[in-house]
Coordinates of C-alpha atoms in Angstrom, one line a residue:
M29 CA 4.0 5.7 -24.1
E30 CA 1.6 3.5 -22.2
E31 CA 3.3 2.0 -19.4
K32 CA 3.8 -1.8 -20.0
Y33 CA 2.2 -2.6 -15.8
K34 CA 0.0 -0.6 -14.5
V35 CA -3.6 -0.5 -12.6
G36 CA -6.6 -0.3 -14.6
K37 CA -9.0 3.5 -14.5
L38 CA -12.1 1.2 -13.0
I39 CA -9.7 -0.1 -10.3
Y40 CA -9.7 3.9 -9.1
D41 CA -12.8 4.6 -10.2
A42 CA -13.9 6.3 -6.3
N43 CA -16.8 4.5 -6.3
T44 CA -15.8 1.1 -7.5
Y45 CA -12.8 1.2 -5.4
D46 CA -14.7 1.9 -2.0
G47 CA -17.4 -0.9 -2.2
L48 CA -14.3 -3.3 -2.8
N49 CA -12.7 -2.2 -0.4
T50 CA -14.9 -1.8 3.3
F51 CA -12.5 -3.5 5.2
L52 CA -10.8 -1.6 8.6
S53 CA -9.0 -4.8 9.9
D54 CA -6.0 -3.2 10.1
L55 CA -7.0 -0.2 12.0
P56 CA -6.6 -1.6 15.3
F57 CA -2.9 -2.2 14.9
Y58 CA -2.1 1.1 13.2
K59 CA -4.1 3.1 16.0
K60 CA -1.7 0.3 19.5
W61 CA 1.9 1.9 17.0
L62 CA 0.4 6.1 17.0
P63 CA 2.1 7.9 19.2
S64 CA 0.5 8.6 22.3
D65 CA 1.1 12.5 21.7
K66 CA -2.6 13.4 19.5
N67 CA -0.2 17.1 18.4
T68 CA 2.5 14.8 16.8
R69 CA 2.6 14.9 12.9
I70 CA 1.5 12.0 10.7
L71 CA 2.4 11.3 6.8
E72 CA 0.1 8.3 4.8
L73 CA 1.6 7.8 1.5
C74 CA -1.3 6.2 -0.8
C75 CA -3.8 6.9 1.3
G76 CA -6.2 6.7 -1.6
T77 CA -9.8 7.5 -0.4
G78 CA -9.2 7.4 2.6
R79 CA -10.0 3.5 4.5
P80 CA -7.8 4.6 7.5
T81 CA -7.0 8.3 6.7
I82 CA -10.7 9.3 8.3
P83 CA -11.2 7.2 11.4
L84 CA -8.0 7.8 12.4
T85 CA -8.8 11.5 11.9
Q86 CA -12.4 10.6 14.2
E87 CA -9.3 10.1 16.6
G88 CA -8.0 13.4 16.9
Y89 CA -4.9 12.4 14.9
R90 CA -3.1 14.8 12.1
I91 CA -3.0 13.3 9.5
T92 CA -1.6 14.2 6.1
G93 CA -2.5 12.6 3.1
V94 CA -1.2 11.7 -0.1
D95 CA -2.0 10.1 -3.1
N96 CA -1.1 10.3 -6.6
S97 CA -4.9 9.7 -8.2
S98 CA -6.7 12.6 -8.0
S99 CA -10.3 11.3 -8.2
M100 CA -9.6 9.1 -5.0
L101 CA -8.0 11.9 -3.4
E102 CA -11.4 13.4 -4.3
Q103 CA -13.5 11.0 -2.8
A104 CA -11.0 11.3 0.1
Q105 CA -12.1 15.3 0.3
L106 CA -15.8 14.4 0.7
K107 CA -15.4 11.8 2.7
A108 CA -13.5 14.1 5.6
I109 CA -16.1 16.6 5.5
K110 CA -18.7 14.6 5.4
Q111 CA -18.1 12.9 8.3
G112 CA -17.1 16.5 9.8
V113 CA -12.9 16.5 9.7
E114 CA -10.3 18.2 8.0
I115 CA -7.3 16.8 6.9
D116 CA -4.7 17.6 4.2
F117 CA -4.8 16.1 1.1
I118 CA -1.8 16.7 -1.5
E119 CA -2.2 15.1 -4.9
A120 CA 2.0 13.5 -5.4
D121 CA 4.2 10.8 -6.8
I122 CA 5.2 8.7 -3.6
R123 CA 8.8 8.4 -5.3
T124 CA 9.5 11.8 -5.6
L125 CA 7.1 14.0 -3.2
D126 CA 9.3 17.0 -1.8
I127 CA 6.6 18.5 1.1
P128 CA 8.0 21.1 4.1
G129 CA 8.4 20.3 7.7
K130 CA 9.5 16.4 9.4
Y131 CA 7.4 13.6 10.9
D132 CA 7.0 11.8 14.0
L133 CA 5.0 8.9 12.4
L134 CA 4.9 8.2 8.1
F135 CA 2.4 5.3 7.1
I136 CA 2.3 3.0 3.7
P137 CA -1.2 1.1 3.7
F138 CA -3.0 -2.1 2.3
N139 CA 0.0 -3.5 0.0
S140 CA 0.6 -0.1 -2.0
I141 CA 4.4 -1.2 -2.5
H142 CA 3.5 -4.3 -4.8
H143 CA 2.6 -0.9 -7.6
L144 CA 6.2 0.0 -7.6
Y145 CA 7.9 -1.9 -10.1
K146 CA 11.1 -1.5 -10.4
N147 CA 13.6 -1.9 -7.0
Q148 CA 14.8 1.8 -8.2
D149 CA 11.1 2.9 -8.0
L150 CA 10.3 1.4 -4.4
F151 CA 14.5 3.0 -3.1
D152 CA 13.4 6.1 -4.2
T153 CA 10.5 5.5 -1.6
L154 CA 12.3 4.4 1.5
Q155 CA 14.9 7.6 0.2
V156 CA 11.8 10.0 0.3
V157 CA 10.1 8.3 3.7
Q158 CA 14.3 9.1 4.8
K159 CA 13.7 12.6 4.0
H160 CA 10.7 13.0 5.8
L161 CA 10.7 11.7 9.3
K162 CA 11.8 12.6 12.2
E163 CA 14.8 10.9 13.6
E164 CA 14.3 7.8 15.6
G165 CA 10.4 8.4 13.3
L166 CA 8.6 5.6 12.9
F167 CA 7.6 3.7 9.7
L168 CA 5.0 1.3 8.9
F169 CA 3.7 -0.8 6.0
D170 CA 2.9 -4.2 4.7
C171 CA 2.5 -6.1 1.8
Y172 CA 2.4 -10.1 0.4
N173 CA 4.5 -12.6 1.1
P174 CA 4.5 -14.0 -2.0
N175 CA 2.6 -17.6 -2.1
I176 CA 3.9 -19.4 -4.9
H177 CA 1.4 -22.6 -4.6
Y178 CA -1.1 -19.8 -5.0
I179 CA 0.5 -18.7 -8.3
V180 CA 0.3 -21.3 -9.6
E181 CA -3.2 -22.3 -9.0
A182 CA -4.2 -19.1 -10.2
E183 CA -3.1 -19.4 -13.2
K184 CA -5.6 -22.2 -14.0
G185 CA -8.0 -20.1 -14.9
L186 CA -10.4 -17.1 -13.8
T187 CA -11.9 -17.4 -10.5
D188 CA -14.7 -15.3 -9.4
I189 CA -13.2 -13.4 -5.9
A190 CA -15.5 -10.0 -5.3
E191 CA -19.4 -9.1 -6.0
Y192 CA -20.8 -5.9 -4.3
T193 CA -22.9 -2.9 -5.2
T194 CA -21.9 0.3 -5.2
S195 CA -22.7 3.7 -3.3
D196 CA -23.8 4.6 -7.3
G197 CA -25.6 1.5 -8.0
R198 CA -23.6 -0.2 -9.9
K199 CA -23.7 -4.4 -9.4
I200 CA -20.0 -5.1 -9.6
Q201 CA -18.2 -8.8 -10.5
I202 CA -14.8 -9.8 -10.9
K203 CA -12.9 -12.2 -12.4
Q204 CA -9.5 -13.3 -11.9
R205 CA -6.6 -14.2 -13.8
M206 CA -2.8 -14.2 -13.3
K207 CA 0.3 -15.2 -14.6
Y208 CA 3.4 -14.9 -12.8
E209 CA 6.7 -13.3 -14.5
N210 CA 10.1 -14.8 -13.2
A211 CA 12.1 -12.4 -14.8
T212 CA 10.7 -9.4 -13.1
Q213 CA 9.1 -10.4 -10.3
I214 CA 5.3 -9.3 -11.8
N215 CA 2.5 -10.9 -11.0
P216 CA 0.2 -9.4 -14.2
I217 CA -3.4 -9.9 -12.5
E218 CA -6.4 -9.3 -15.0
W219 CA -9.3 -8.2 -13.1
H220 CA -12.3 -9.1 -15.5
Y221 CA -14.8 -6.5 -14.9
Y222 CA -18.9 -7.9 -15.5
I223 CA -21.7 -4.5 -14.7
N224 CA -25.0 -4.9 -13.9
G225 CA -24.7 -8.8 -15.7
T226 CA -22.5 -7.9 -18.4
F227 CA -19.2 -7.9 -19.5
H228 CA -17.3 -4.2 -18.8
S229 CA -14.0 -4.6 -19.1
I230 CA -10.1 -5.8 -18.3
Q231 CA -8.3 -4.0 -15.8
N232 CA -5.1 -4.5 -15.0
L233 CA -4.0 -4.7 -11.2
D234 CA -0.4 -5.7 -11.7
M235 CA 2.0 -6.4 -8.4
R236 CA 5.5 -6.9 -8.1
M237 CA 6.1 -9.6 -5.6
Y238 CA 8.7 -8.7 -3.2
F239 CA 10.1 -11.4 -0.8
P240 CA 10.9 -11.3 2.9
Q241 CA 14.8 -11.3 2.9
E242 CA 15.1 -9.0 0.0
V243 CA 12.5 -6.1 1.5
D244 CA 14.7 -6.5 5.0
E245 CA 17.9 -6.0 2.8
Y246 CA 16.5 -3.2 1.2
L247 CA 15.6 -1.4 4.4
R248 CA 18.6 -1.9 6.0
M249 CA 20.0 -0.7 3.3
H250 CA 18.2 2.8 3.3
G251 CA 19.1 3.5 6.9
F252 CA 16.5 1.5 8.6
K253 CA 15.7 -0.6 11.7
I254 CA 13.3 -3.0 11.7
I255 CA 11.4 -3.0 15.1
H256 CA 9.1 -5.9 14.5
K257 CA 8.0 -8.0 11.6
F258 CA 4.4 -9.3 11.9
G259 CA 2.4 -12.0 9.8
G260 CA -0.6 -10.7 9.9
F261 CA -2.9 -7.3 11.7
K262 CA -3.2 -9.6 15.1
E263 CA 0.4 -8.8 15.3
E264 CA 1.3 -13.0 14.9
L265 CA 4.5 -13.8 14.7
F266 CA 6.2 -13.9 11.2
E267 CA 6.5 -17.2 9.5
D268 CA 6.6 -19.2 6.2
N269 CA 3.0 -19.2 5.9
S270 CA 2.5 -16.0 7.0
E271 CA 0.3 -14.0 4.3
K272 CA 1.5 -11.3 5.1
Q273 CA 4.8 -9.2 6.1
I274 CA 4.0 -6.1 8.1
F275 CA 7.0 -3.9 9.3
V276 CA 7.5 -1.3 12.3
C277 CA 10.9 0.2 11.8
K278 CA 12.7 3.1 13.0
K279 CA 14.6 6.0 11.3
Q280 CA 18.1 5.3 12.3
T281 CA 20.3 8.4 13.1
T282 CA 22.3 9.8 11.3
E283 CA 25.7 8.0 12.3
N284 CA 23.7 4.6 12.1
K285 CA 23.2 4.8 8.7
F286 CA 24.5 2.9 6.1
M287 CA 25.5 3.6 2.4
L288 CA 22.4 4.0 0.1
P289 CA 22.9 2.1 -3.2
R290 CA 22.5 4.2 -6.3

């Protein structure tokens, strides 16, 4: 049975994805918070095609990347080989991940928690993070700060959001439409793809909106202490009009954890 909320296959096409997502503006932030000892173990969930994974590995860090898309991981492995680095990539669902050992730092980049559509999906993921982090280990992730005014404006019609050419020569144009659902806090987003000047398809990029106070509380309930909460990757103060919620959290010791929700 097809899930109601999803991300379209063309969005996760490796060449289409890489052609759109070329930015590295978050990389200095992650480099700052990674341990100074490059022999420490780092786990990245939702690593995609290795956008931050590969350059961080080139800096000497040992990172294991996890994603549930085989095509994205294949692309990541090819890119790693091309750059001359060895990275362990694992295909798995981050809600049920169970791999040996514990890590000094775990991060989930690029707004990926927005594709955890139900509270339980997020709770399961936070428990996975707890399980795989060492005591006092750091947990970093980012998500949007929901902007209702932006959503209302974006609901008025199709908006041009991107034009680019992929590495395999396709000229891509993307137009966006969205319609926010109050009851579910999910923003069903349609990306209308035009390839080489011709309409190709409509692809879903549905995103669950997580509001600031609920994220703070969910982290607390799952035994994380928020060390910093920023409004941008340059560590701007988190404010009402901040575009992002960027978290630096610490796993608390067992005796300091709160009761987890069931």
